[in-house]
Short mmCIF file of C-alpha atoms in Angstrom, two decimals:
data_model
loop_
_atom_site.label_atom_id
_atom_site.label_comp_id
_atom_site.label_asym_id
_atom_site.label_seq_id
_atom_site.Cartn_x
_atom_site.Cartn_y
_atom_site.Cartn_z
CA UNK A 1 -29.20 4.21 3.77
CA UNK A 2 -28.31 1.99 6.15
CA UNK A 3 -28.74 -0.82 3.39
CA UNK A 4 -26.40 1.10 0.88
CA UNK A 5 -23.72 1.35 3.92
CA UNK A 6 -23.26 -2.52 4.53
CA UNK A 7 -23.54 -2.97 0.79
CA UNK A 8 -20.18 -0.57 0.67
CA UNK A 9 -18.06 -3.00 3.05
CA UNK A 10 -15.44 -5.35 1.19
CA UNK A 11 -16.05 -7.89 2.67
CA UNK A 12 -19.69 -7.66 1.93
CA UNK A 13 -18.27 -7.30 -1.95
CA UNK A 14 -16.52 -10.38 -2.00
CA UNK A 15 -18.89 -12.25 -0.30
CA UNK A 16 -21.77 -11.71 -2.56
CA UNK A 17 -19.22 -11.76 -5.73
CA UNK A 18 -17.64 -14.83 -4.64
CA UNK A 19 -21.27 -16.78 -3.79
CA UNK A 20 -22.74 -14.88 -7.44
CA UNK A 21 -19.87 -16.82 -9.02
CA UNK A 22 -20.70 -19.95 -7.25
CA UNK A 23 -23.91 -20.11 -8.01
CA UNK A 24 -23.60 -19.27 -11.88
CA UNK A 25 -20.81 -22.19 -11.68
CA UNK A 26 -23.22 -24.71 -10.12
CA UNK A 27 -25.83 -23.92 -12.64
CA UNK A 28 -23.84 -24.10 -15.70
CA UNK A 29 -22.59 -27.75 -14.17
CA UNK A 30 -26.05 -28.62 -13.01
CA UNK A 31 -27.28 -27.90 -16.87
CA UNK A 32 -24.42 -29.61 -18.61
CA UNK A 33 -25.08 -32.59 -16.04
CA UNK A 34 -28.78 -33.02 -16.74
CA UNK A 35 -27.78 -32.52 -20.28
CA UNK A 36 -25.19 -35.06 -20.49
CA UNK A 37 -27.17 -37.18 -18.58
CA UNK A 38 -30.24 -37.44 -21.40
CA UNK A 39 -27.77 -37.77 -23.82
CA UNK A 40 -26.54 -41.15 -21.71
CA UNK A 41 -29.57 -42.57 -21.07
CA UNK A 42 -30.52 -41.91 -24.32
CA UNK A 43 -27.38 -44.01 -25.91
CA UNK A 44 -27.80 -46.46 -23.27
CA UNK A 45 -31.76 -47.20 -24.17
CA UNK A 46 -30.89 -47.32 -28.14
CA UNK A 47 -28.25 -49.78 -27.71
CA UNK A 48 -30.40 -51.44 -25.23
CA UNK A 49 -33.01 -52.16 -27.78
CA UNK A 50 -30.13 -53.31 -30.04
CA UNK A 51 -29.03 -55.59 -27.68
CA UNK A 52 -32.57 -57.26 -27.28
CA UNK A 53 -33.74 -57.11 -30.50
CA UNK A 54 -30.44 -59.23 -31.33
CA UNK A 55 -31.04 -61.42 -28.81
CA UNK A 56 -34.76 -61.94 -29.67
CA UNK A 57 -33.68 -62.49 -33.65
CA UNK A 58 -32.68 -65.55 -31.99
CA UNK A 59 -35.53 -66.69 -30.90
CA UNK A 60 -37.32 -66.08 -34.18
CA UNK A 61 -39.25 -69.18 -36.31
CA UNK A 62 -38.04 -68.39 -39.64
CA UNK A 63 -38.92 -71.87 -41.25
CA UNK A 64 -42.16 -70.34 -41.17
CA UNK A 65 -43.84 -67.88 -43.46
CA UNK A 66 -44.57 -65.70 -41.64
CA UNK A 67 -42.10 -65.94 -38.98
CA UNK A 68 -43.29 -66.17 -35.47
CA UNK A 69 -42.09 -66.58 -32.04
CA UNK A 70 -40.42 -69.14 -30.38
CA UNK A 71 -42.83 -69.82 -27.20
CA UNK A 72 -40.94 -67.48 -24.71
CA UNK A 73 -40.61 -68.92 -21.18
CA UNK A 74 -43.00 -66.70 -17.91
CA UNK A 75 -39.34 -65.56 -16.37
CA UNK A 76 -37.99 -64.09 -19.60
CA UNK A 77 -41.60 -62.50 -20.38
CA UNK A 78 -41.69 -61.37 -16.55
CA UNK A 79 -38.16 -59.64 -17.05
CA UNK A 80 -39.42 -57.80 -20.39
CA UNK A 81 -41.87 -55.92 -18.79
CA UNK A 82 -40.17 -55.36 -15.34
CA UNK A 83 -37.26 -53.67 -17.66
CA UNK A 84 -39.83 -51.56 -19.51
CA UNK A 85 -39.55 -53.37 -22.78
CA UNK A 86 -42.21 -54.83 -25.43
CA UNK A 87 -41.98 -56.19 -28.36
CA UNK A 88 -43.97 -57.44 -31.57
CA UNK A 89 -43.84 -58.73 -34.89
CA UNK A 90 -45.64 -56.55 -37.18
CA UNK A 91 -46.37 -57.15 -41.11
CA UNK A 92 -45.97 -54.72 -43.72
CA UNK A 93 -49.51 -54.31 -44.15
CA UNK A 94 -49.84 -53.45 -40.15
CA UNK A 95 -50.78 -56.54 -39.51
CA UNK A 96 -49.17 -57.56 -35.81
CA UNK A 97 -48.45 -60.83 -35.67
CA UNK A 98 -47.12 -61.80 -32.15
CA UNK A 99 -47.11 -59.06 -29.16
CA UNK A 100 -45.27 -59.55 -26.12
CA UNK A 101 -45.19 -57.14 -22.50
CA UNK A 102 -48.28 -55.33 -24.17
CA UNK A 103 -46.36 -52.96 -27.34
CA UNK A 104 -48.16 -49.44 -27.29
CA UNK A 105 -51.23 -49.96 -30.67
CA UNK A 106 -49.62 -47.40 -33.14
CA UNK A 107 -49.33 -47.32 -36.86
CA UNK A 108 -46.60 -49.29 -38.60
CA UNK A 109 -45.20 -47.77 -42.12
CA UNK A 110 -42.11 -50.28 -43.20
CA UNK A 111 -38.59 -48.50 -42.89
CA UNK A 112 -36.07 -48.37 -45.53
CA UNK A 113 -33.30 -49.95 -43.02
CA UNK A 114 -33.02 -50.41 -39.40
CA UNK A 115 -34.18 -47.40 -37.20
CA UNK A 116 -34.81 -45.54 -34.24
CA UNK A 117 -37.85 -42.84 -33.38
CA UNK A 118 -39.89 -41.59 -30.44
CA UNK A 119 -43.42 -41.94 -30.10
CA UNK A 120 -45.96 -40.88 -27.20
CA UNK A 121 -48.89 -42.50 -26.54
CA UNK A 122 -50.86 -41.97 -24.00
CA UNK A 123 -49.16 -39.09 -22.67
CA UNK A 124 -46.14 -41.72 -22.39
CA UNK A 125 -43.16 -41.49 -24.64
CA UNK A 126 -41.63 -44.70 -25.83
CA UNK A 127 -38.67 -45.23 -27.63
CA UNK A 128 -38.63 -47.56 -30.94
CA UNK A 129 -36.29 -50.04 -32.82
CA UNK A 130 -37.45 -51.73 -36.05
CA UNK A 131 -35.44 -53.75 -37.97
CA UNK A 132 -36.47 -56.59 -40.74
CA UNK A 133 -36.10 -59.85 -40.19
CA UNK A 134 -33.97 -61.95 -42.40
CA UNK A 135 -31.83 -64.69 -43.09
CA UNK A 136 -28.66 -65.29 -45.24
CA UNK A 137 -30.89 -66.32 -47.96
CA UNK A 138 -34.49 -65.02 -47.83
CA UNK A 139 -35.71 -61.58 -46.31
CA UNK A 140 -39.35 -61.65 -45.49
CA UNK A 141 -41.25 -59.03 -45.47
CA UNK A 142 -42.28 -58.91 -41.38
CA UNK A 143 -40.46 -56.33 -38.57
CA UNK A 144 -39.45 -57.01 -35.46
CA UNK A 145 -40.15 -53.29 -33.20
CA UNK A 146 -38.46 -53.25 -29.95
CA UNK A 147 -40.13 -50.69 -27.70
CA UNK A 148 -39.43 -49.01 -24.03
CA UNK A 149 -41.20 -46.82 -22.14
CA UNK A 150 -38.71 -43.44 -21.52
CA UNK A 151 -40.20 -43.02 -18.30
CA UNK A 152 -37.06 -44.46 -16.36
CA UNK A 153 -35.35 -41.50 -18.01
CA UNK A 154 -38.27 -38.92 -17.00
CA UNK A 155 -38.07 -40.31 -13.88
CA UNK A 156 -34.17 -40.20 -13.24
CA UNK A 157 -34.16 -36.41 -14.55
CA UNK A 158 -36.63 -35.27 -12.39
CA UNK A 159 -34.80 -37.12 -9.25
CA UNK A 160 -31.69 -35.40 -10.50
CA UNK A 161 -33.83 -31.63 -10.82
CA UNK A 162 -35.37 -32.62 -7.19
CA UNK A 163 -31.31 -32.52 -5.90
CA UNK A 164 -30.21 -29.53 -7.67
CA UNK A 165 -33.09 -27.47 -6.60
CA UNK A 166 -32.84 -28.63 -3.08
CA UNK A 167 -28.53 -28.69 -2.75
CA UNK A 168 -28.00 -25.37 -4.94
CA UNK A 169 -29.52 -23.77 -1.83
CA UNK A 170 -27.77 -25.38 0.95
CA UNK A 171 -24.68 -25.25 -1.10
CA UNK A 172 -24.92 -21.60 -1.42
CA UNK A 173 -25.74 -21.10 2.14
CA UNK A 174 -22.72 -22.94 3.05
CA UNK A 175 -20.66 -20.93 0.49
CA UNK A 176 -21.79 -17.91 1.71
CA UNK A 177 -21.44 -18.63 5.00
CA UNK A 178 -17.80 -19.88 4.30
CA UNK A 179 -17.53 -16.48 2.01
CA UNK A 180 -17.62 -14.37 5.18
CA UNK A 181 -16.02 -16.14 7.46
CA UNK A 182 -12.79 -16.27 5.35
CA UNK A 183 -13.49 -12.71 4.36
CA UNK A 184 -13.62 -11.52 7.78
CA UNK A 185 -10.37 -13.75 8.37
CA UNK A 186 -8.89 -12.06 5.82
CA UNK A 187 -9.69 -8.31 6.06
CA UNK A 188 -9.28 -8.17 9.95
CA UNK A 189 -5.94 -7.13 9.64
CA UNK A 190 -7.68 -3.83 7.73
CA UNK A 191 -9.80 -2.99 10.76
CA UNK A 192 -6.58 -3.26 13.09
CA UNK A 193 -5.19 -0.41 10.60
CA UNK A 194 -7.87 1.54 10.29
CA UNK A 195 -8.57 1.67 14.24
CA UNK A 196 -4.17 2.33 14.36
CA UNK A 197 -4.70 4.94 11.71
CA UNK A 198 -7.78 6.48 12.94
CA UNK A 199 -6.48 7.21 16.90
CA UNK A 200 -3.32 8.81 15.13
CA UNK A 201 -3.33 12.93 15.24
CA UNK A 202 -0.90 15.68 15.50
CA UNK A 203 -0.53 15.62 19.25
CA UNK A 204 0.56 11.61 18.78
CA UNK A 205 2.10 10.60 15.85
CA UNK A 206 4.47 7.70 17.68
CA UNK A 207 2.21 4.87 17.45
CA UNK A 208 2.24 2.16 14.42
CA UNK A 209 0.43 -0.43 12.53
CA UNK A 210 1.49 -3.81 14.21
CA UNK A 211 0.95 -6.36 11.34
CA UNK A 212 2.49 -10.18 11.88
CA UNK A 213 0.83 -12.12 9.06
CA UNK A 214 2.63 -12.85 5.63
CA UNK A 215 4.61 -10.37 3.57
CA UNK A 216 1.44 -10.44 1.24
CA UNK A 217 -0.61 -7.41 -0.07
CA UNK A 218 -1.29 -6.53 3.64
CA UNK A 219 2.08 -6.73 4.77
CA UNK A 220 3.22 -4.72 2.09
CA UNK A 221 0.61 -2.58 2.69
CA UNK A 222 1.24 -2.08 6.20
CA UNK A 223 4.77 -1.60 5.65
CA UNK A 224 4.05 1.45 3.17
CA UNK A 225 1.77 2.97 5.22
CA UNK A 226 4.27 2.73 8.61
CA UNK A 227 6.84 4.16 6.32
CA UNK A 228 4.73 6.88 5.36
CA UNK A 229 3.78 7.51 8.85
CA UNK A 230 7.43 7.48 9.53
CA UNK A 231 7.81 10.38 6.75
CA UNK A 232 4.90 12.20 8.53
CA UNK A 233 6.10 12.21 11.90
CA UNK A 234 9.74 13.33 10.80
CA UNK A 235 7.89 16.36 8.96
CA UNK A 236 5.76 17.36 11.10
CA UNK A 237 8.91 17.33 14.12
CA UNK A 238 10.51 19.40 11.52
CA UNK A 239 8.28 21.81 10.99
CA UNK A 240 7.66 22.38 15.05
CA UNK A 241 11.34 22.64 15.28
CA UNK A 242 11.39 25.43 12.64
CA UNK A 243 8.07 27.14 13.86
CA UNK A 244 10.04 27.20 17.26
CA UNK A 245 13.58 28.34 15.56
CA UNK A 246 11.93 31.13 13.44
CA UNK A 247 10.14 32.27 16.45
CA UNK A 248 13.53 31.96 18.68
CA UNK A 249 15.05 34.04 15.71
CA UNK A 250 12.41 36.40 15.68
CA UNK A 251 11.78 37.25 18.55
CA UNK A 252 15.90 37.63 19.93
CA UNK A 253 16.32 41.27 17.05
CA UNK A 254 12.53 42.48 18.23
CA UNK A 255 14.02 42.05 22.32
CA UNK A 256 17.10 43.58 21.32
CA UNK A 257 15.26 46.04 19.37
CA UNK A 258 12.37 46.73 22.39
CA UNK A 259 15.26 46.77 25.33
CA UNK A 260 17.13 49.47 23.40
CA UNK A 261 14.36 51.61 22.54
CA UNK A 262 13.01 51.23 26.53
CA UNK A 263 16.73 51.95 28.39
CA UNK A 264 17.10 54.91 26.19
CA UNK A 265 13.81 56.35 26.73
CA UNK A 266 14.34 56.19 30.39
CA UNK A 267 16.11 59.23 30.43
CA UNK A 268 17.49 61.94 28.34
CA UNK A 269 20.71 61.36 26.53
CA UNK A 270 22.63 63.24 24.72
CA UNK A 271 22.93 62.92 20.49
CA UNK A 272 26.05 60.37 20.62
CA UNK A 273 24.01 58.00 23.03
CA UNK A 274 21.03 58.36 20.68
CA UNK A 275 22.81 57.90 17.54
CA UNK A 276 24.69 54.49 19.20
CA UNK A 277 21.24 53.38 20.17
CA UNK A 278 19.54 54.14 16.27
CA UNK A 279 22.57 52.59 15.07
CA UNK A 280 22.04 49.19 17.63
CA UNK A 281 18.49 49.06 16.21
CA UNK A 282 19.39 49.50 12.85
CA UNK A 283 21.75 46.53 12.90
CA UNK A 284 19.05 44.09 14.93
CA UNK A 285 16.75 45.57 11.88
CA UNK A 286 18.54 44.80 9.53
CA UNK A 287 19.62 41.20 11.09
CA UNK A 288 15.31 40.80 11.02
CA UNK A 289 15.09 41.67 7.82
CA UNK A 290 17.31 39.42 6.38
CA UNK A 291 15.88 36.38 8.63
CA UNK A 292 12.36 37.72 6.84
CA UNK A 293 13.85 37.39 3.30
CA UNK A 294 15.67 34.00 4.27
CA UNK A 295 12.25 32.18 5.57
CA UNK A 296 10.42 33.73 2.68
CA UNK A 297 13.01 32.82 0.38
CA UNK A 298 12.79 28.93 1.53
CA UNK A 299 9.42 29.53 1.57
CA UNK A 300 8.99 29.89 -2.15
CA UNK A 301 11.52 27.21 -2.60
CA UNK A 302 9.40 24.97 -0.65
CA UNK A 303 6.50 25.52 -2.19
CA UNK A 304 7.11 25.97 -6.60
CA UNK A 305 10.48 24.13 -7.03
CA UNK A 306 8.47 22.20 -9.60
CA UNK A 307 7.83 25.66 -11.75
CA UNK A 308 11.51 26.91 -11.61
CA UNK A 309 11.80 27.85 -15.46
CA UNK A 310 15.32 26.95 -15.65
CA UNK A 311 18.02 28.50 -18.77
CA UNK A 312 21.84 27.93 -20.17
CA UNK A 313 23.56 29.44 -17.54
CA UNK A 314 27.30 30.34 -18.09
CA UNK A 315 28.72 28.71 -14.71
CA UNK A 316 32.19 30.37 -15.26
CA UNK A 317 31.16 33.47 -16.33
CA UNK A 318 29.28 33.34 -12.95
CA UNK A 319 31.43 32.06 -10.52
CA UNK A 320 33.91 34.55 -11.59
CA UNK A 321 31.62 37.73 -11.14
CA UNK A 322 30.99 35.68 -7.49
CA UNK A 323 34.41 35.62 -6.64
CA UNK A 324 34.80 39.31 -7.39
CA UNK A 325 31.82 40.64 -5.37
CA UNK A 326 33.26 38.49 -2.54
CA UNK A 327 37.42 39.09 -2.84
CA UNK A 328 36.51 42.73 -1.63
CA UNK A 329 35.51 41.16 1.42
CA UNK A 330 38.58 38.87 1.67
CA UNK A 331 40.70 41.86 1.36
CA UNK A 332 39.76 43.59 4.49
CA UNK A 333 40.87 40.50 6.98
CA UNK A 334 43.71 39.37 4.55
CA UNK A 335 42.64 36.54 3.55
CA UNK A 336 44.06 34.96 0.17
CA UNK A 337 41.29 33.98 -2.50
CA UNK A 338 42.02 32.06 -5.35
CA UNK A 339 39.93 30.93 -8.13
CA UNK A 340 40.57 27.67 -10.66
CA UNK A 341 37.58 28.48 -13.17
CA UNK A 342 38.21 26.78 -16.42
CA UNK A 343 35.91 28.87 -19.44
CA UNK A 344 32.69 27.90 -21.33
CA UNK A 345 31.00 25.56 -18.50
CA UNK A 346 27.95 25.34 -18.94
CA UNK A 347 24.78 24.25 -16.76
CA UNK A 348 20.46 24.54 -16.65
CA UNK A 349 19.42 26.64 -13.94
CA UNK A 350 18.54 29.90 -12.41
CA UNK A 351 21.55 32.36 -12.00
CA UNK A 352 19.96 34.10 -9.56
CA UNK A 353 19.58 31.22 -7.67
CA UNK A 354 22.96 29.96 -8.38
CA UNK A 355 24.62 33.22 -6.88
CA UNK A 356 22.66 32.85 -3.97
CA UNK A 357 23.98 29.33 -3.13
CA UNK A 358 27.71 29.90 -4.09
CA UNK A 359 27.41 33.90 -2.61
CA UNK A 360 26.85 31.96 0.57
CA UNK A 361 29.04 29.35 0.44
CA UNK A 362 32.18 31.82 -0.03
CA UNK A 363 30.98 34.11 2.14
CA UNK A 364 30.91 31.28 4.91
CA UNK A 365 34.45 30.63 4.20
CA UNK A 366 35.46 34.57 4.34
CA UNK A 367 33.65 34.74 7.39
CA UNK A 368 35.06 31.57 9.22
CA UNK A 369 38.68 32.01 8.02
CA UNK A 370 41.51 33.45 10.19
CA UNK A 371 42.95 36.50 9.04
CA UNK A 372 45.80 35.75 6.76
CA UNK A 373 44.48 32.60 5.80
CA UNK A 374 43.66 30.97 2.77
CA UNK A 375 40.18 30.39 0.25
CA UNK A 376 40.56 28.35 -2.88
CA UNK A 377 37.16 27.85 -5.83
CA UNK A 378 38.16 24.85 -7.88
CA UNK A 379 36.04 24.07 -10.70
CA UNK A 380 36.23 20.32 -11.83
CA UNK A 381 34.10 19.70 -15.28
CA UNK A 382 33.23 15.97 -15.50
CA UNK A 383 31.87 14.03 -18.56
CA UNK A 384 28.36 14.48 -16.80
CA UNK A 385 28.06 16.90 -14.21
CA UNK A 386 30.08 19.65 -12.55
CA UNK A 387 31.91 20.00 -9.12
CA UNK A 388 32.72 23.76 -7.65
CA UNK A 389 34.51 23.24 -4.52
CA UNK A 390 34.53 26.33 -1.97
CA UNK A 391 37.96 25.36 0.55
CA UNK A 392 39.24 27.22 3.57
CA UNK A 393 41.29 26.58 6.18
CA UNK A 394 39.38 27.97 9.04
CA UNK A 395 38.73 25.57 12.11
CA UNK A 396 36.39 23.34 10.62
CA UNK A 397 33.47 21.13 11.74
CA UNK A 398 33.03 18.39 14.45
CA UNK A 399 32.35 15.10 12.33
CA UNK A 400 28.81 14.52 14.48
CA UNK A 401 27.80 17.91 13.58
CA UNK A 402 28.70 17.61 9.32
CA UNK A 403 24.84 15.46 9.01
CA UNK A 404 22.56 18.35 10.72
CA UNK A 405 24.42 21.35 8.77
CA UNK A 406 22.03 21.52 6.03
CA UNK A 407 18.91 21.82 8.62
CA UNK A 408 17.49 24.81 9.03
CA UNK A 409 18.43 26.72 12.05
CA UNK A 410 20.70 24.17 12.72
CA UNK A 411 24.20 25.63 14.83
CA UNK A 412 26.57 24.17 16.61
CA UNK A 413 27.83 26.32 19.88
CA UNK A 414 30.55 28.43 19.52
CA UNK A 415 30.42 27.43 15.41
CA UNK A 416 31.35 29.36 12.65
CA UNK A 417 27.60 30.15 11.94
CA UNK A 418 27.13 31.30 15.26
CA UNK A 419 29.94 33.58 15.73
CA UNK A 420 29.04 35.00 12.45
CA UNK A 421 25.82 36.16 13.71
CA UNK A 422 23.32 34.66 11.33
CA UNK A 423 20.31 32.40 12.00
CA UNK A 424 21.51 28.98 10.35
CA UNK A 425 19.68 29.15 7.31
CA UNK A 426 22.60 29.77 4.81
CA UNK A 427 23.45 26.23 4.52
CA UNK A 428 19.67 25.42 4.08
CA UNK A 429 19.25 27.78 1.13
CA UNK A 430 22.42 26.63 -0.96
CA UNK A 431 21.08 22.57 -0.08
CA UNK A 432 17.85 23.21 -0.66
CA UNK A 433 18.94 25.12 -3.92
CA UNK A 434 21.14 22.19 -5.48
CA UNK A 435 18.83 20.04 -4.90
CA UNK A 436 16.28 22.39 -6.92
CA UNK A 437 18.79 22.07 -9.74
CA UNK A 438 19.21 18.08 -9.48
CA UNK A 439 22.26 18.65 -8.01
CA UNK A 440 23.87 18.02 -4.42
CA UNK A 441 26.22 19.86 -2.02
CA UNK A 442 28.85 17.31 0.18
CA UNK A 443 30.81 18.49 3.04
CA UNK A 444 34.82 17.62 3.91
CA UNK A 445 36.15 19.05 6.90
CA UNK A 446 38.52 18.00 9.32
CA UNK A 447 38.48 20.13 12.79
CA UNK A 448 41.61 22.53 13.48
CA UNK A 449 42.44 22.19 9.43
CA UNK A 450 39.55 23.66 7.32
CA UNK A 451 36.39 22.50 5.69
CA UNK A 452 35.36 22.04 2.13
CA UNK A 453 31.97 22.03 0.54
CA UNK A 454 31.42 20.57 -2.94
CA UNK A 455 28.64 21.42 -5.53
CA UNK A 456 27.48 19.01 -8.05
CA UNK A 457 25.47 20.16 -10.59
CA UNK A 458 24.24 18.25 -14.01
CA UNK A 459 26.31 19.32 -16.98
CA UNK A 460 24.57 20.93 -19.92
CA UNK A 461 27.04 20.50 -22.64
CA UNK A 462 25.60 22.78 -25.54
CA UNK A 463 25.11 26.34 -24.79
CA UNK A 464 22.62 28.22 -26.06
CA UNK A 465 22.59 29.71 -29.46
#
């Protein structure tokens, strides 16, 4: 087991892939070289004997019948044999007629032409030239065979065997030496992350993978995984600040709810003061119920915006019934609500959805306009999407404040939210429903002069049939 574990380290891997490779490399090199090296000594023997044999021609008596040698001097004899070469004159009938550095006793069969051919005797191979002797006129019928013992070339391969088998070792010890140490020079920068990674937890997200090599696959790496971290940490502060929010917003209705219920039961009162105290309960009730729906609501949104099962949805015919349902509202504080809806737009989506985020939005602006004051829906179809605007003139929004207004339970003190009474999750809905639909809300708002928020929202051109 403990085997199988070190075998599952990279750097392990690479090591024993990269000296593998090595050593099949060396061995196909060292084969081709002792190969190639036959094949040399081989040429280098033949035209050896060539050489000689031409030389030797020379030196041939040819006034004579048979020819014979010319008497051949103790230093030239001396150098035939130290170079592994014999010779001899030799008759058609086998008949040897002058010998010289003591040529191996085999059988002679005359050749066509000049020509080559191995031989062992003894248990020693020998390598053979014959060629006929002849002048320009006459061609007699006596050889002249050129041997050399192949030993020099047994002897040089085995020398050359004797190195590979004793440097493929060392070589591959050295390689695989050098294997880890440049894989451990490489892949320390993946301990330092997993070590940063590993002491990282949900108590301590802050810390970060320090990485100060090349922007190579590591850096990159490191980079991704930093950023990743980044989009961890951000989430997971998020989601504490809405665990503490929705708890905040909880728990204010259920204190409201619990101090009523206690100061009236301190005493007897009398039906008026217990019918102002069902009626104080009812409205923290119903202010907990709708914080229930909203969290659920973003809940679901959260967690299947990938199987919304969106249709044609007629956008005018949709805004207008909005605009109805919320000009009754409008009414009662005076407030003067116009709509710019041009017919027959058209989008993909989920009307119920859709009437959530622009119910909202316009009941925002009802709620956060003066009395007397005015609301305006614009409608502006583009060649590829479509922008509602929802514009009032009520105080409007501090420009450090505009970035956090889509957060959830995000409020500014003393804001329009705020005074309004809900729990900051209005704006979060209608963003987090746009962006369901591929589409975006935008804020404009300039303090003391009103605020506008624009909806885009892809176009679908054809309606359904």
């Amino acid at each position: 087991m403990k085997m199988m574990t070190k075998l599952a380290t990279i750097r392990l891997r690479l090591t024993l892939w990269y000296t593998f490779f090595l050593a099949l490399t060396v061995l196909g090199f060292s084969f081709y070289l002792h190969f190639e090296l036959q094949d040399s000594l081989s040429i280098q023997i033949d035209e050896g004997l060539q050489v000689a044999a031409s030389h030797l021609l020379v030196d041939v008596n040819d006034t004579v019948n048979p020819p014979a040698l010319h008497p051949m001097s103790d230093q030239a004899e001396d150098y035939l044999v130290q170079s592994s070469f014999a010779l001899r004159l030799v008759e058609a009938d086998g008949t040897v007629a002058a010998d010289v550095g003591g040529f191996p006793s085999l059988a002679f069969s005359p050749p066509a032409a000049a020509s080559f051919e191995t031989v062992v005797i003894n248990n020693i191979p020998w390598r053979i030239y014959t060629q006929q002797i002849e002048t320009q006129t006459t061609r007699f019928d006596v050889w002249l065979q050129m041997g050399q013992s192949l030993n020099i070339v047994q002897d040089t391969q085995s020398n050359l065997l004797r190195l590979i088998l004793f440097g493929l070792p060392v070589t591959l010890i050295i390689a695989t030496l050098g294997g880890i140490f440049t894989a451990n020079r490489a892949l320390h920068p993946v301990d330092t992350i997993t070590r940063t990674v590993q002491s990282i937890n949900a108590t301590d997200m802050s810390k970060r993978i320090l990485y100060h090599g090349p922007n190579d696959e590591l850096g990159r790496l490191t980079e991704t995984l930093n950023s990743m971290l980044d989009r961890i940490q951000s989430a997971f502060d998020a989601e504490r600040r809405f665990t503490a929010d929705a708890s905040h917003e909880l728990r204010t209705p259920l204190t409201a709810i619990k101090g009523q219920v206690d100061v009236t039961l301190t005493r007897k009162r009398t039906p008026d003061e217990y019918e102002k105290a069902f009626h104080h309960i009812q409205r923290e009730t119903d202010r907990l119920i709708r914080l229930a729906n909203d969290l659920l609501f973003l809940a679901r949104l959260d967690s299947t915006p990938q199987r919304w099962k969106a249709e044609q949805v007629n956008l005018s015919d949709l805004l207008e019934a909005v605009v109805e349902q919320v000009r009754v509202v409008a009414e009662d504080k005076s407030i003067h609500l116009t709509a710019d809806i041009p017919p027959h737009v058209f989008v993909q989506g989920i009307a119920d959805h859709l009437i959530r985020l622009f119910l909202n939005l316009m009941d925002n602006a009802v709620k956060f306009t003066p009395i007397g004051g005015n609301i305006s829906i614009t409608v502006n179809q583009l060649p590829t999407e479509v922008q509602v605007r929802v514009k009032d003139n009520g105080p409007g929004i501090a420009p450090e404040h505009v970035p956090h207004l889509f957060e959830r339970f995000y409020r500014v003190e003393n804001d329009r939210t705020y005074k309004g009474g809900g729990a900051g999750l209005g704006l979060a809905i209608a963003d987090q429903i746009a962006r369901g639909h591929e589409g975006a809300i935008s804020v404009d708002s300039i303090p003391t002069k009103g605020t506008s928020f624009i909806v885009r929202l892809p176009l679908s051109l054809t309606p359904e049939k």
